[in-house]
Tab-separated table of C-alpha atoms in Angstrom:
chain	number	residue	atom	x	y	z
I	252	UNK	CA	60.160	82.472	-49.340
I	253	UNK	CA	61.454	80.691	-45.947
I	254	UNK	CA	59.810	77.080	-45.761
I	255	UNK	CA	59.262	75.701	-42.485
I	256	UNK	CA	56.401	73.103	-41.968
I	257	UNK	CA	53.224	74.764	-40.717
I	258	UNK	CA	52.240	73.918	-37.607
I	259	UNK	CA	56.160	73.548	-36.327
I	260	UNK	CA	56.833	77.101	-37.313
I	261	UNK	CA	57.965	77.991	-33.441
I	262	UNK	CA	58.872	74.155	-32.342
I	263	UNK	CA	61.869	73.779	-30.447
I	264	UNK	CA	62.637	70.741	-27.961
I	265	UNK	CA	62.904	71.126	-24.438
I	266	UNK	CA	66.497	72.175	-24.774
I	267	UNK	CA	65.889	74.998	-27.150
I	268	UNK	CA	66.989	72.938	-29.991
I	269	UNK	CA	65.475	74.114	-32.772
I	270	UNK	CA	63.553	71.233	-34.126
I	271	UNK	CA	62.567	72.169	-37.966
I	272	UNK	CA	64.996	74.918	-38.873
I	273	UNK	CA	63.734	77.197	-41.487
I	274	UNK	CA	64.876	76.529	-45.067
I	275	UNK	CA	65.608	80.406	-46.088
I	276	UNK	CA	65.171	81.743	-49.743
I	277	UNK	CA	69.044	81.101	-50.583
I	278	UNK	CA	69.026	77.557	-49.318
I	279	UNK	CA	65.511	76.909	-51.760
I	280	UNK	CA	67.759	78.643	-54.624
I	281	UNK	CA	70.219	76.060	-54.356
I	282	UNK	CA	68.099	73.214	-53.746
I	283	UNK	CA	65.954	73.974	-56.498
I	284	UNK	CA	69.140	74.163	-58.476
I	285	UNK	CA	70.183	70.875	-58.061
I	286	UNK	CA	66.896	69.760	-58.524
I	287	UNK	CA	66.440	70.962	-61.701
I	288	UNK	CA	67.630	68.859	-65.133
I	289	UNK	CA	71.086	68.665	-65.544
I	290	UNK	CA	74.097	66.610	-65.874
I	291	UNK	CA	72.877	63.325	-64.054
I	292	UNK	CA	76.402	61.693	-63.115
I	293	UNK	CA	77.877	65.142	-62.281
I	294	UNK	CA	79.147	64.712	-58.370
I	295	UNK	CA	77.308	67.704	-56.463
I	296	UNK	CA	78.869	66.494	-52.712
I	297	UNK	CA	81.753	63.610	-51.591
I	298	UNK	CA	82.272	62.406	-47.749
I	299	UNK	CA	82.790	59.393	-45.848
I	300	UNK	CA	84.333	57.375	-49.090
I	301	UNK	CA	81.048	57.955	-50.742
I	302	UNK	CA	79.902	60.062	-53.727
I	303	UNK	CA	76.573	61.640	-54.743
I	304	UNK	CA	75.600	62.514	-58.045
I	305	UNK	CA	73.014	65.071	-59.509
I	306	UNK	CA	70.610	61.723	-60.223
I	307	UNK	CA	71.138	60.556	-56.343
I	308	UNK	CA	69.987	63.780	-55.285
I	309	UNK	CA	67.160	64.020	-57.500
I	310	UNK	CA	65.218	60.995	-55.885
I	311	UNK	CA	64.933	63.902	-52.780
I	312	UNK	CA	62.826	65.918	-54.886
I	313	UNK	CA	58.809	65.570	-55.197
I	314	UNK	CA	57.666	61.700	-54.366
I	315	UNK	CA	60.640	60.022	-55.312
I	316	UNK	CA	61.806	56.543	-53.935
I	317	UNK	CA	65.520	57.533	-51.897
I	318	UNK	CA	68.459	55.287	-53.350
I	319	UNK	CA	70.944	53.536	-50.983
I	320	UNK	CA	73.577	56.318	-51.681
I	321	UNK	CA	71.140	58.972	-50.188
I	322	UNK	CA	70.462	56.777	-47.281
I	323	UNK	CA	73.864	55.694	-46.566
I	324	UNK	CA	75.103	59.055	-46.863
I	325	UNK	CA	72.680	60.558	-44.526
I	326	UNK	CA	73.157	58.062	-41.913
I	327	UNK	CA	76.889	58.757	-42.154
I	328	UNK	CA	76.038	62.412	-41.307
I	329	UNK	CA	74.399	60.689	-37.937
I	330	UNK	CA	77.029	59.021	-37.422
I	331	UNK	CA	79.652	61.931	-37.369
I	332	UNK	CA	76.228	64.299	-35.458
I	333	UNK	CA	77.052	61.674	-32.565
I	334	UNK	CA	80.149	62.542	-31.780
I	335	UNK	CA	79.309	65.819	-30.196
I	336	UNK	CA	79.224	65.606	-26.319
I	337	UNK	CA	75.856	64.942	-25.007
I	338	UNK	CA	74.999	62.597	-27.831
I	339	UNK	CA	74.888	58.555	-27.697
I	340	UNK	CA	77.582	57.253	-29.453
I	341	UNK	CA	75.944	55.819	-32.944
I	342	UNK	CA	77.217	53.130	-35.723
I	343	UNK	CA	74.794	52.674	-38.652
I	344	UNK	CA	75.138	49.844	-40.937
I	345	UNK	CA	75.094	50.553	-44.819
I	346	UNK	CA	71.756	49.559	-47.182
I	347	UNK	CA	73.019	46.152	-47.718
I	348	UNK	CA	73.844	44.817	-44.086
I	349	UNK	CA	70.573	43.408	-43.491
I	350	UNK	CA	70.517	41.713	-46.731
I	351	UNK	CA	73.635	39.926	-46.583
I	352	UNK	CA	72.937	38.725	-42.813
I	353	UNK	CA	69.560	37.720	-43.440
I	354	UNK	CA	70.989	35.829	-46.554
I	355	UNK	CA	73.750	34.675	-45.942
I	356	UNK	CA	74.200	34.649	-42.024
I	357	UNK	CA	76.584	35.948	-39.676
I	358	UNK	CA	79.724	34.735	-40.967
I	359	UNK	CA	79.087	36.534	-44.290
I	360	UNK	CA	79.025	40.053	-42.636
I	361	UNK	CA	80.908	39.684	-39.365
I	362	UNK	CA	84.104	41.237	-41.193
I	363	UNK	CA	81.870	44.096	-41.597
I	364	UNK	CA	82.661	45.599	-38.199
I	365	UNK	CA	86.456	44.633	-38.407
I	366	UNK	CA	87.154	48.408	-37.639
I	367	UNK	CA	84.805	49.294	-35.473
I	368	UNK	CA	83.690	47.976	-31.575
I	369	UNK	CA	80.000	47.624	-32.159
I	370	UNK	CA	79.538	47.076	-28.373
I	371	UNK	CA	81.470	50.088	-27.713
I	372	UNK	CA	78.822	52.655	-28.941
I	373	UNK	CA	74.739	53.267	-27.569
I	374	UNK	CA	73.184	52.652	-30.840
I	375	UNK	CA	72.852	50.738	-33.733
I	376	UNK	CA	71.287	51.880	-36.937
I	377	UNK	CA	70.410	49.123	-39.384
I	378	UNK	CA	68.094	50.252	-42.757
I	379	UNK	CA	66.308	47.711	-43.746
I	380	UNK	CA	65.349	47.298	-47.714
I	381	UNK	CA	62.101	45.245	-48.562
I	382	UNK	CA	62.463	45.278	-51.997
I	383	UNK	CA	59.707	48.387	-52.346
I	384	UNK	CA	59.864	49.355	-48.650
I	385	UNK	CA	62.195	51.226	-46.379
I	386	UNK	CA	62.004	50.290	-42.585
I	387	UNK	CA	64.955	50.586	-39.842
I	388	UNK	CA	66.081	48.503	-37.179
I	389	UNK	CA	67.452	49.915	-34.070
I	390	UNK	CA	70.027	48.018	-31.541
I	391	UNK	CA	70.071	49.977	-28.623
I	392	UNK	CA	72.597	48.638	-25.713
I	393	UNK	CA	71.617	51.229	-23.269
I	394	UNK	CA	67.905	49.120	-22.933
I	395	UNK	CA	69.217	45.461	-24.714
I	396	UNK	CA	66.061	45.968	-26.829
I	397	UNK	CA	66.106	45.986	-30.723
I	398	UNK	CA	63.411	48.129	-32.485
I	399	UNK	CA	61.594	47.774	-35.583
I	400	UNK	CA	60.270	50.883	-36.873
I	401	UNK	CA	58.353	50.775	-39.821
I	402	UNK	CA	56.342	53.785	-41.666
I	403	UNK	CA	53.893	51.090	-43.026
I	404	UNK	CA	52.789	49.956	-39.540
I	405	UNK	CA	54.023	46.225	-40.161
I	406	UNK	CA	54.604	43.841	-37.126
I	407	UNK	CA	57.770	41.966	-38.255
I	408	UNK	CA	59.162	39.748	-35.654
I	409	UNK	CA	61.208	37.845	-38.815
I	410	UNK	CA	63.137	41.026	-39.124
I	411	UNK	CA	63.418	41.508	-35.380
I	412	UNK	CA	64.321	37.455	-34.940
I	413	UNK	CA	67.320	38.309	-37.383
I	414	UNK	CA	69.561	40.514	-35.109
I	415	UNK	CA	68.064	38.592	-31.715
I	416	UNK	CA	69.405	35.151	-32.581
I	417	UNK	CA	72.787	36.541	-33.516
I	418	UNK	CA	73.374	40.131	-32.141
I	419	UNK	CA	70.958	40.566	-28.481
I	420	UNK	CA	68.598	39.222	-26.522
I	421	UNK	CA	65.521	41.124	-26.074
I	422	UNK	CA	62.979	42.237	-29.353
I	423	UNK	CA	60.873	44.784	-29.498
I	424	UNK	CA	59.001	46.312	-32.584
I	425	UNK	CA	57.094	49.192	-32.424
I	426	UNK	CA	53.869	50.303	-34.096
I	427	UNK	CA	53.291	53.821	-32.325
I	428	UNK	CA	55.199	56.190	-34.825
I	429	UNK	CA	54.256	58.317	-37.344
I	430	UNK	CA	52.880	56.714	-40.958
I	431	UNK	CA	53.261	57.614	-44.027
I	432	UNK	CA	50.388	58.252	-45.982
I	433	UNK	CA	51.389	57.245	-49.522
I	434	UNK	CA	53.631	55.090	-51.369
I	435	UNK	CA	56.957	57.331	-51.359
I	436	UNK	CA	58.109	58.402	-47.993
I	437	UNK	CA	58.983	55.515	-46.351
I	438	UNK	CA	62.835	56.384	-47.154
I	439	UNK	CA	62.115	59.531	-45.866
I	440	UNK	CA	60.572	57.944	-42.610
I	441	UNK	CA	63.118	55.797	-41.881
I	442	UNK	CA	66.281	58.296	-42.461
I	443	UNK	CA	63.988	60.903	-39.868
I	444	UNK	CA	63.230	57.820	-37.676
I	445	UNK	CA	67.031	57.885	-37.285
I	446	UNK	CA	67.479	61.556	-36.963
I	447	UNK	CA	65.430	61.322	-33.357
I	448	UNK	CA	66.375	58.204	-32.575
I	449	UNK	CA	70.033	59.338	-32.516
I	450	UNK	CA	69.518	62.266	-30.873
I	451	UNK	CA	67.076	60.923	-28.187
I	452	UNK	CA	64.512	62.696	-29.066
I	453	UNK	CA	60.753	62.093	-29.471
I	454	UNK	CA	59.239	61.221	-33.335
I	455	UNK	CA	56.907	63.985	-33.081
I	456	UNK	CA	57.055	64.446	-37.358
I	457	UNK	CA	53.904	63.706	-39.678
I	458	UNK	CA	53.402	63.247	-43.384
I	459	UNK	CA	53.449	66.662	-44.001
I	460	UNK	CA	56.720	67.441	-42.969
I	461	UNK	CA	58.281	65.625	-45.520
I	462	UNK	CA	58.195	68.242	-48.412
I	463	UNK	CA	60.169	69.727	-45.941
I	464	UNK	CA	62.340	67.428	-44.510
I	465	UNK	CA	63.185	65.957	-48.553
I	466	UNK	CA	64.758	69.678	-49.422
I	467	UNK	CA	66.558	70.065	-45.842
I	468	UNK	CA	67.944	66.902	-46.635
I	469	UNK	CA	69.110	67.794	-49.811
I	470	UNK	CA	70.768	70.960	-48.618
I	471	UNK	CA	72.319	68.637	-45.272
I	472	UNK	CA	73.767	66.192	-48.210
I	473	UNK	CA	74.954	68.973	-50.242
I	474	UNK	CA	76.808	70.775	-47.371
I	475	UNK	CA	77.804	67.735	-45.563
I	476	UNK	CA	76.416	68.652	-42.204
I	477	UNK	CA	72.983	68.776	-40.489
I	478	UNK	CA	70.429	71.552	-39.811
């Protein structure tokens, strides 16, 4: 059985990307592997100093809330996407950025980008934990605007104020994006958020891709690349 979401079956973008590659019956085998019961703190895939465990993996699988390793991890796999020509150059901040700064202020995270020129890359991917809610923040320099995407529909110029007062100038948050439609995906939203964002595409994903998009993510994770 090859799962692709319904009504994308044939999608590709303009530049015959192919935007929801089909998951084929060997890819489900191994996803449904790792889904299944097993040791939880057995390390199934290891990249960019991080680790993931069978247990990280498993909050891909039905309606499970995504950890910070499975969100850090994936926006690591952006980050090393972006380096391909044709691609805006892309830094993403780990889970806990937006905490500390919001916190504890700039001085508590500015040694954060000690090894990297922030202002040398297009765009700048900051998840954004609520306590029960996923969102993402986007610095772009191309525009000097910084977008607030969240899967929930909230208008939250606090979060947006956050990065203006220290980081840029101009704020925008955005409401026009695809919603989730329960109480589980908003991980998922703001990891796929990303995934366009990064590549300039449009969000043109609904709720019902995300069976989909949770087991291509697992397989991306486990293999260490992208679809």
């Amino acid at each position: 059985v090859t799962v692709v979401p319904e009504e994308k079956e044939d999608a590709k973008s303009a530049d015959g990307e192919e935007e929801f590659p089909e998951i084929t019956e060997e890819m489900e085998k191994e996803i449904k592997s790792v889904f299944r019961g097993g040791n939880q703190d057995e390390i199934l895939s290891e990249a960019f100093r991080l680790t993931i465990t069978r247990k990280d993996i498993q909050t891909l699988n039905n309606l499970n809330w995504l950890n910070d390793e499975i969100i850090n991890f994936y926006m690591n796999l952006l980050m090393e996407r972006s380096k391909e020509k044709g691609l805006p150059a892309v830094h993403a901040f780990n889970t806990f950025f937006f905490t500390k700064l919001k916190t504890a202020g700039y001085q508590a995270v500015k040694r954060w980008t000690k090894k990297v020129d922030i202002f040398s890359v297009d765009l700048l991917l900051v998840p954004i934990h609520l306590g029960v809610h996923w969102c993402l923040a986007v610095v772009d320099f191309r525009k000097k605007t910084i977008t607030y995407y969240d899967s929930m529909g909230g208008i939250n110029t606090g979060k947006c104020g956050s990065f203006g007062n220290d980081i840029w100038i101009c704020v925008l948050c955005l409401q026009e994006i695809p919603q989730q439609m329960n109480g589980s995906d908003c991980g998922m939203f703001a990891c796929k958020y990303a995934d366009c964002i990064t590549k300039d595409k449009p969000i043109n994903f609904t709720q019902q891709h995300m069976p989909y998009f949770r087991k291509r993510m697992a397989w991306e994770i486990l293999h260490r690349k992208l679809l």
